[in-house]
Tab-separated table of N, CA and C in Angstrom:
chain	number	residue	atom	x	y	z
G	16	UNK	N	91.154	72.364	116.474
G	16	UNK	CA	91.143	72.595	114.679
G	16	UNK	C	91.732	73.639	114.385
G	17	UNK	N	92.512	73.491	113.665
G	17	UNK	CA	93.038	75.073	112.798
G	17	UNK	C	93.019	75.046	111.405
G	18	UNK	N	93.408	76.812	111.162
G	18	UNK	CA	93.294	77.326	110.049
G	18	UNK	C	94.615	78.063	109.690
G	19	UNK	N	95.710	77.827	108.598
G	19	UNK	CA	96.968	78.904	109.336
G	19	UNK	C	97.565	77.934	109.802
G	20	UNK	N	98.409	79.140	109.953
G	20	UNK	CA	99.779	78.397	110.749
G	20	UNK	C	99.981	79.269	112.445
G	21	UNK	N	98.648	78.872	113.306
G	21	UNK	CA	98.458	78.969	114.269
G	21	UNK	C	98.374	77.655	114.705
G	22	UNK	N	99.671	76.965	115.617
G	22	UNK	CA	98.906	75.572	116.029
G	22	UNK	C	98.963	75.705	117.953
G	23	UNK	N	98.420	74.367	118.449
G	23	UNK	CA	97.777	74.469	119.706
G	23	UNK	C	98.549	72.941	120.230
G	24	UNK	N	99.066	73.039	121.327
G	24	UNK	CA	99.576	71.255	122.331
G	24	UNK	C	98.899	71.547	123.061
G	25	UNK	N	98.776	69.947	123.338
G	25	UNK	CA	98.178	69.847	124.733
G	25	UNK	C	99.086	68.785	125.754
G	26	UNK	N	99.426	69.794	126.908
G	26	UNK	CA	100.193	68.880	127.828
G	26	UNK	C	99.866	68.368	128.440
G	27	UNK	N	99.552	67.173	128.920
G	27	UNK	CA	99.451	66.353	130.549
G	27	UNK	C	100.865	65.860	131.226
G	28	UNK	N	100.636	66.853	131.718
G	28	UNK	CA	102.316	66.784	132.651
G	28	UNK	C	101.587	65.722	133.777
G	29	UNK	N	103.052	65.006	134.115
G	29	UNK	CA	102.868	63.476	134.596
G	29	UNK	C	103.965	64.340	136.071
G	30	UNK	N	103.892	63.965	136.802
G	30	UNK	CA	105.147	63.654	138.447
G	30	UNK	C	105.803	63.666	138.386
G	31	UNK	N	106.921	63.970	139.002
G	31	UNK	CA	108.226	63.697	138.697
G	31	UNK	C	108.471	62.064	139.672
G	32	UNK	N	107.950	61.920	140.398
G	32	UNK	CA	107.969	60.108	141.157
G	32	UNK	C	107.442	59.651	140.097
G	33	UNK	N	106.295	59.302	139.653
G	33	UNK	CA	105.887	58.810	138.492
G	33	UNK	C	107.255	58.386	136.953
G	34	UNK	N	108.141	59.076	137.533
G	34	UNK	CA	109.434	59.015	136.345
G	34	UNK	C	108.846	58.912	134.974
G	35	UNK	N	107.493	59.346	134.502
G	35	UNK	CA	107.326	59.450	133.090
G	35	UNK	C	107.504	60.714	132.124
G	36	UNK	N	107.539	60.836	131.156
G	36	UNK	CA	107.607	62.241	130.411
G	36	UNK	C	106.206	62.668	130.663
G	37	UNK	N	106.215	63.896	130.074
G	37	UNK	CA	104.872	64.175	130.246
G	37	UNK	C	104.456	64.291	128.727
G	38	UNK	N	103.077	63.896	127.923
G	38	UNK	CA	102.695	63.465	127.466
G	38	UNK	C	102.216	65.017	126.648
G	39	UNK	N	102.356	64.677	125.602
G	39	UNK	CA	102.366	66.131	124.543
G	39	UNK	C	101.322	65.775	123.363
G	40	UNK	N	100.094	66.031	122.971
G	40	UNK	CA	99.742	66.012	121.812
G	40	UNK	C	99.300	67.429	121.419
G	41	UNK	N	99.943	67.276	119.860
G	41	UNK	CA	99.795	68.451	119.031
G	41	UNK	C	98.510	68.241	118.475
G	42	UNK	N	97.714	69.554	118.763
G	42	UNK	CA	96.271	69.384	118.490
G	42	UNK	C	95.779	70.089	117.277
G	43	UNK	N	97.079	70.605	116.751
G	43	UNK	CA	96.561	71.576	114.806
G	43	UNK	C	97.841	70.736	114.294
G	44	UNK	N	97.410	71.334	112.883
G	44	UNK	CA	98.468	71.195	112.197
G	44	UNK	C	98.826	72.377	110.981
G	45	UNK	N	100.211	73.107	111.393
G	45	UNK	CA	100.312	74.295	110.393
G	45	UNK	C	100.029	73.805	108.758
G	46	UNK	N	99.372	74.528	108.559
G	46	UNK	CA	98.838	74.988	106.800
G	46	UNK	C	100.183	75.604	106.178
G	47	UNK	N	101.134	75.482	105.770
G	47	UNK	CA	102.413	76.123	105.210
G	47	UNK	C	102.503	75.856	104.229
G	48	UNK	N	102.900	77.064	103.395
G	48	UNK	CA	102.972	76.992	102.072
G	48	UNK	C	104.484	76.083	101.426
G	49	UNK	N	104.992	75.374	102.257
G	49	UNK	CA	106.591	74.501	102.431
G	49	UNK	C	106.252	72.911	102.704
G	50	UNK	N	105.020	73.381	103.173
G	50	UNK	CA	104.068	71.422	103.285
G	50	UNK	C	103.906	70.622	101.775
G	51	UNK	N	104.331	69.547	101.228
G	51	UNK	CA	104.523	69.317	100.506
G	51	UNK	C	103.096	69.341	100.049
G	52	UNK	N	102.505	68.385	100.349
G	52	UNK	CA	100.521	68.277	100.109
G	52	UNK	C	99.724	69.400	100.223
G	53	UNK	N	100.199	70.724	100.632
G	53	UNK	CA	99.624	72.452	100.275
G	53	UNK	C	99.794	72.703	99.294
G	54	UNK	N	101.683	72.375	98.789
G	54	UNK	CA	101.864	72.578	97.602
G	54	UNK	C	101.365	72.153	96.643
G	55	UNK	N	100.546	70.436	96.911
G	55	UNK	CA	100.365	70.040	95.476
G	55	UNK	C	99.174	70.415	95.156
G	56	UNK	N	98.315	70.816	96.269
G	56	UNK	CA	97.164	71.294	96.817
G	56	UNK	C	96.211	72.305	95.783
G	57	UNK	N	97.292	73.997	96.209
G	57	UNK	CA	97.328	75.114	95.445
G	57	UNK	C	98.176	74.832	93.835
G	58	UNK	N	98.913	73.804	93.477
G	58	UNK	CA	99.295	73.731	92.073
G	58	UNK	C	98.437	73.064	91.214
G	59	UNK	N	97.561	72.240	91.969
G	59	UNK	CA	96.418	71.375	91.587
G	59	UNK	C	95.218	72.371	91.250
G	60	UNK	N	94.864	73.387	91.902
G	60	UNK	CA	93.950	74.150	92.006
G	60	UNK	C	94.137	75.650	91.109
G	61	UNK	N	95.545	75.414	90.228
G	61	UNK	CA	96.550	76.249	89.336
G	61	UNK	C	96.656	77.790	90.426
G	62	UNK	N	97.172	77.569	91.184
G	62	UNK	CA	97.999	78.667	91.986
G	62	UNK	C	99.414	78.067	91.430
G	63	UNK	N	100.461	78.696	92.323
G	63	UNK	CA	101.496	79.166	92.293
G	63	UNK	C	102.342	79.259	93.595
G	64	UNK	N	103.210	78.240	93.961
G	64	UNK	CA	104.210	78.705	95.070
G	64	UNK	C	105.563	79.418	94.324
G	65	UNK	N	106.036	80.585	95.433
G	65	UNK	CA	106.984	81.509	94.577
G	65	UNK	C	107.724	82.013	96.122
G	66	UNK	N	108.857	81.378	95.982
G	66	UNK	CA	109.734	81.425	97.653
G	66	UNK	C	109.103	81.252	98.727
G	67	UNK	N	108.709	80.054	98.351
G	67	UNK	CA	108.195	79.587	99.700
G	67	UNK	C	106.760	79.860	100.158
G	68	UNK	N	106.120	80.741	99.001
G	68	UNK	CA	105.069	81.298	99.150
G	68	UNK	C	103.975	80.916	98.701
G	69	UNK	N	102.376	80.970	98.842
G	69	UNK	CA	101.597	80.478	98.303
G	69	UNK	C	101.105	82.271	97.805
G	70	UNK	N	100.736	82.152	96.012
G	70	UNK	CA	101.114	83.618	94.876
G	70	UNK	C	102.054	84.656	95.299
G	71	UNK	N	103.519	83.484	96.276
G	71	UNK	CA	104.285	84.684	96.135
G	71	UNK	C	104.420	85.160	97.474
G	72	UNK	N	103.268	85.975	98.376
G	72	UNK	CA	102.576	86.687	98.891
G	72	UNK	C	102.233	86.476	100.105
G	73	UNK	N	101.771	84.709	100.890
G	73	UNK	CA	101.348	84.607	101.711
G	73	UNK	C	102.001	82.859	102.292
G	74	UNK	N	102.824	82.737	103.305
G	74	UNK	CA	103.656	81.773	103.810
G	74	UNK	C	102.455	80.752	103.977
G	75	UNK	N	101.329	81.300	104.987
G	75	UNK	CA	100.224	80.505	105.317
G	75	UNK	C	99.173	79.944	103.767
G	76	UNK	N	99.350	78.274	104.051
G	76	UNK	CA	98.232	77.986	102.612
G	76	UNK	C	97.449	77.972	103.250
G	77	UNK	N	96.954	78.316	104.042
G	77	UNK	CA	95.171	78.328	104.105
G	77	UNK	C	95.201	79.426	104.941
G	78	UNK	N	94.032	80.300	105.334
G	78	UNK	CA	93.700	81.144	105.835
G	78	UNK	C	92.176	81.679	106.286
G	79	UNK	N	91.414	82.567	106.721
G	79	UNK	CA	90.242	82.394	107.049
G	79	UNK	C	90.295	84.052	106.454
G	80	UNK	N	90.607	85.237	106.057
G	80	UNK	CA	91.251	86.251	105.572
G	80	UNK	C	91.873	85.887	104.264
G	81	UNK	N	92.316	87.264	103.965
G	81	UNK	CA	93.178	87.043	102.906
G	81	UNK	C	92.817	87.035	100.988
G	82	UNK	N	91.124	88.065	101.341
G	82	UNK	CA	90.415	87.600	100.573
G	82	UNK	C	90.950	88.241	98.795
G	83	UNK	N	91.949	89.249	98.819
G	83	UNK	CA	92.226	89.704	97.444
G	83	UNK	C	93.101	88.633	96.538
G	84	UNK	N	93.790	87.666	98.218
G	84	UNK	CA	94.474	86.172	97.161
G	84	UNK	C	94.086	85.354	96.996
G	85	UNK	N	92.963	84.845	97.426
G	85	UNK	CA	91.784	84.202	97.044
G	85	UNK	C	90.811	84.032	96.207
G	86	UNK	N	90.970	85.642	95.595
G	86	UNK	CA	90.564	85.730	94.066
G	86	UNK	C	91.032	85.903	93.175
G	87	UNK	N	92.382	85.612	93.205
G	87	UNK	CA	93.593	85.365	92.275
G	87	UNK	C	93.548	84.067	92.130
G	88	UNK	N	92.943	83.324	92.740
G	88	UNK	CA	93.054	81.628	92.088
G	88	UNK	C	91.918	80.734	93.233
G	89	UNK	N	90.750	80.674	92.700
G	89	UNK	CA	89.630	79.585	93.278
G	89	UNK	C	90.271	78.609	93.613
G	90	UNK	N	89.719	78.095	94.945
G	90	UNK	CA	90.637	77.010	95.603
G	90	UNK	C	92.091	76.632	95.462
G	91	UNK	N	92.982	78.282	95.548
G	91	UNK	CA	94.271	77.843	95.778
G	91	UNK	C	94.665	78.303	97.394
G	92	UNK	N	94.030	79.776	97.818
G	92	UNK	CA	93.881	79.177	98.810
G	92	UNK	C	92.373	79.285	99.709
G	93	UNK	N	92.568	78.445	100.590
G	93	UNK	CA	91.629	78.220	101.335
G	93	UNK	C	91.617	78.350	102.662
G	94	UNK	N	90.024	77.972	103.159
G	94	UNK	CA	89.362	78.306	104.135
G	94	UNK	C	89.471	77.063	105.320
G	95	UNK	N	89.327	75.769	104.861
G	95	UNK	CA	89.011	74.601	105.245
G	95	UNK	C	89.874	74.359	106.463
G	96	UNK	N	89.028	74.207	107.819
G	96	UNK	CA	90.454	74.147	108.665
G	96	UNK	C	90.684	72.509	108.529
G	97	UNK	N	91.815	72.212	109.356
G	97	UNK	CA	92.319	71.104	109.585
G	97	UNK	C	91.340	70.268	110.783
G	98	UNK	N	90.597	69.317	111.354
G	98	UNK	CA	90.164	69.045	112.055
G	98	UNK	C	90.712	67.157	112.790
G	99	UNK	N	90.924	67.607	114.644
G	99	UNK	CA	91.238	66.414	114.821
G	99	UNK	C	90.238	65.578	116.712
G	100	UNK	N	90.071	64.790	116.277
G	100	UNK	CA	89.158	64.468	117.402
G	100	UNK	C	89.795	63.116	118.334
G	101	UNK	N	90.050	62.706	119.020
G	101	UNK	CA	90.557	61.903	120.342
G	101	UNK	C	90.126	62.363	121.371
G	102	UNK	N	90.461	60.913	122.015
G	102	UNK	CA	89.193	60.928	123.294
G	102	UNK	C	90.818	61.234	124.172
G	103	UNK	N	90.542	61.368	125.331
G	103	UNK	CA	92.026	61.555	126.150
G	103	UNK	C	91.798	61.036	127.663
G	104	UNK	N	92.503	60.136	127.599
G	104	UNK	CA	92.508	58.929	129.171
G	104	UNK	C	92.900	59.871	130.261
G	105	UNK	N	92.553	59.717	131.609
G	105	UNK	CA	92.418	60.311	132.847
G	105	UNK	C	94.101	59.996	132.934
G	106	UNK	N	95.127	60.839	133.098
G	106	UNK	CA	96.678	60.066	133.222
G	106	UNK	C	96.665	60.013	134.790
G	107	UNK	N	97.040	58.995	135.228
G	107	UNK	CA	97.537	58.344	136.055
G	107	UNK	C	97.595	59.479	137.272
G	108	UNK	N	98.146	60.073	137.071
G	108	UNK	CA	98.672	61.138	138.142
G	108	UNK	C	97.493	61.669	139.206
G	109	UNK	N	96.227	61.472	138.270
G	109	UNK	CA	95.045	61.889	138.606
G	109	UNK	C	94.904	60.838	140.035
G	110	UNK	N	95.225	59.694	140.020
G	110	UNK	CA	94.781	59.019	141.229
G	110	UNK	C	95.693	58.678	142.461
G	111	UNK	N	97.040	59.331	142.595
G	111	UNK	CA	97.339	60.124	143.030
G	111	UNK	C	96.978	60.333	144.533
G	112	UNK	N	97.454	60.606	145.737
G	112	UNK	CA	97.294	60.871	147.139
G	112	UNK	C	97.047	62.527	146.747
G	113	UNK	N	96.208	63.089	147.902
G	113	UNK	CA	96.225	64.812	148.277
G	113	UNK	C	95.587	65.069	146.131
G	114	UNK	N	94.375	64.966	146.196
G	114	UNK	CA	94.211	65.581	144.636
G	114	UNK	C	94.152	67.232	144.634
G	115	UNK	N	94.077	68.622	145.517
G	115	UNK	CA	94.002	69.188	145.833
G	115	UNK	C	95.305	69.622	145.175
G	116	UNK	N	96.518	69.260	145.674
G	116	UNK	CA	97.631	69.737	145.204
G	116	UNK	C	98.120	68.890	143.718
G	117	UNK	N	97.461	67.751	143.798
G	117	UNK	CA	97.858	66.721	142.289
G	117	UNK	C	97.534	68.404	140.930
G	118	UNK	N	96.308	68.877	141.428
G	118	UNK	CA	95.741	69.369	140.586
G	118	UNK	C	95.561	70.917	139.874
G	119	UNK	N	96.705	71.158	140.754
G	119	UNK	CA	97.112	72.647	141.197
G	119	UNK	C	98.427	72.340	140.083
G	120	UNK	N	99.341	70.675	140.870
G	120	UNK	CA	100.572	71.080	139.334
G	120	UNK	C	100.961	70.658	138.573
G	121	UNK	N	99.853	69.365	138.688
G	121	UNK	CA	99.953	68.413	137.436
G	121	UNK	C	98.880	68.849	136.705
G	122	UNK	N	97.946	69.861	136.341
G	122	UNK	CA	96.776	70.023	135.840
G	122	UNK	C	97.477	70.190	134.200
G	123	UNK	N	96.399	69.651	133.260
G	123	UNK	CA	96.858	69.820	131.565
G	123	UNK	C	96.097	71.252	131.745
G	124	UNK	N	97.041	71.212	130.626
G	124	UNK	CA	97.285	72.947	129.960
G	124	UNK	C	97.090	72.593	128.299
G	125	UNK	N	96.962	73.808	127.521
G	125	UNK	CA	97.007	73.956	126.308
G	125	UNK	C	97.526	74.857	125.789
G	126	UNK	N	98.266	75.368	125.027
G	126	UNK	CA	99.486	75.999	124.563
G	126	UNK	C	98.823	76.134	122.901
G	127	UNK	N	98.487	78.220	122.972
G	127	UNK	CA	97.389	78.230	121.429
G	127	UNK	C	98.665	79.210	121.193
G	128	UNK	N	99.247	79.162	120.053
G	128	UNK	CA	99.516	80.533	119.702
G	128	UNK	C	100.210	80.603	118.226
G	129	UNK	N	100.809	81.945	117.705
G	129	UNK	CA	100.731	81.616	116.118
G	129	UNK	C	101.784	81.719	115.977
G	130	UNK	N	102.539	81.800	114.757
G	130	UNK	CA	103.604	81.259	114.249
G	130	UNK	C	104.912	82.241	115.222
G	131	UNK	N	104.665	83.394	115.176
G	131	UNK	CA	105.362	84.280	115.786
G	131	UNK	C	105.885	82.772	116.928
G	132	UNK	N	105.220	82.743	117.635
G	132	UNK	CA	105.768	81.747	119.015
G	132	UNK	C	106.386	80.615	118.432
G	133	UNK	N	105.987	80.150	117.304
G	133	UNK	CA	106.760	78.484	117.069
G	133	UNK	C	107.694	79.080	116.261
G	134	UNK	N	108.112	79.997	115.410
G	134	UNK	CA	109.096	80.397	114.639
G	134	UNK	C	110.123	80.182	115.280
G	135	UNK	N	109.995	80.853	116.831
G	135	UNK	CA	111.484	80.979	117.817
G	135	UNK	C	111.321	79.970	118.892
G	136	UNK	N	110.576	79.438	119.234
G	136	UNK	CA	110.127	78.277	120.029
G	136	UNK	C	109.827	76.784	119.627
G	137	UNK	N	110.619	75.925	120.467
G	137	UNK	CA	110.270	74.332	119.832
G	137	UNK	C	109.318	74.167	120.743
G	138	UNK	N	107.773	73.236	120.664
G	138	UNK	CA	107.307	72.689	121.823
G	138	UNK	C	107.645	72.212	123.020
G	139	UNK	N	108.957	71.798	123.386
G	139	UNK	CA	109.510	71.392	124.372
G	139	UNK	C	109.807	73.142	125.251
G	140	UNK	N	110.187	73.584	124.717
G	140	UNK	CA	111.036	75.123	124.955
G	140	UNK	C	109.291	75.894	125.640
G	141	UNK	N	108.286	75.880	125.094
G	141	UNK	CA	107.454	76.858	125.488
G	141	UNK	C	106.403	75.490	126.414
G	142	UNK	N	106.316	74.375	126.776
G	142	UNK	CA	105.995	74.094	127.751
G	142	UNK	C	106.639	73.916	128.829
G	143	UNK	N	107.857	73.953	128.897
G	143	UNK	CA	108.949	74.464	130.238
G	143	UNK	C	108.439	75.772	130.400
G	144	UNK	N	108.476	76.794	129.867
G	144	UNK	CA	108.123	77.970	129.968
G	144	UNK	C	106.775	77.651	130.769
G	145	UNK	N	105.590	77.807	130.197
G	145	UNK	CA	104.245	77.396	130.893
G	145	UNK	C	104.318	76.993	132.328
G	146	UNK	N	105.190	75.439	132.243
G	146	UNK	CA	105.097	74.585	133.353
G	146	UNK	C	105.759	75.665	134.500
G	147	UNK	N	106.731	76.395	134.432
G	147	UNK	CA	107.480	77.422	134.757
G	147	UNK	C	106.309	78.132	135.852
G	148	UNK	N	105.908	79.124	134.893
G	148	UNK	CA	104.489	79.460	134.693
G	148	UNK	C	103.905	79.654	136.203
G	149	UNK	N	103.109	78.285	135.776
G	149	UNK	CA	102.050	77.225	136.463
G	149	UNK	C	102.556	77.696	137.770
G	150	UNK	N	103.896	76.888	137.972
G	150	UNK	CA	104.269	76.540	139.598
G	150	UNK	C	104.661	77.820	140.476
G	151	UNK	N	105.468	78.460	139.678
G	151	UNK	CA	105.417	80.490	140.091
G	151	UNK	C	103.817	80.415	140.539
G	152	UNK	N	102.905	80.539	139.945
G	152	UNK	CA	101.622	81.093	140.237
G	152	UNK	C	101.102	80.072	141.709
G	153	UNK	N	101.561	78.390	141.478
G	153	UNK	CA	100.965	77.701	142.416
G	153	UNK	C	101.700	78.191	143.765
G	154	UNK	N	103.085	78.111	143.237
G	154	UNK	CA	103.446	78.549	144.743
G	154	UNK	C	103.278	79.864	145.759
G	155	UNK	N	102.854	81.226	144.413
G	155	UNK	CA	102.469	82.554	144.710
G	155	UNK	C	100.890	82.099	145.701
G	156	UNK	N	100.220	81.060	145.787
G	156	UNK	CA	98.555	80.874	145.378
G	156	UNK	C	98.897	80.439	147.151
G	157	UNK	N	99.885	79.846	147.404
G	157	UNK	CA	99.830	79.021	148.486
G	157	UNK	C	100.837	79.656	149.852
G	158	UNK	N	101.399	80.634	149.363
G	158	UNK	CA	102.185	81.091	150.522
G	158	UNK	C	101.984	82.082	151.272
């Protein structure tokens, strides 16, 4: 789960041999003042959205802090997290031969980052960067 504009992705890499695309699961939801559901919630609580910002100040529509803004309108800016639960199947890649190599090359990973990352990178770009970094690390350890 999450609160605010930090997001996390789970990447389940696939082998090139399997010719399947990596499975990516968005594990969070951005709470932004531009989201129609969040706008409705804030306005229904008596708050305002000005210049795509809650109360004209904050881009995230949910935060843990920002008490001074929360005091402007009870229920307008909240800390209630987005929670998602799911079970993950073991990717078929793990059933292939040589588990040591597979675990190093195709280990699932999570990317957790703030809006500073997601405002600049698409999910696919962040995953590509992480996979390249993991691959370089595996190469350096096996050399």
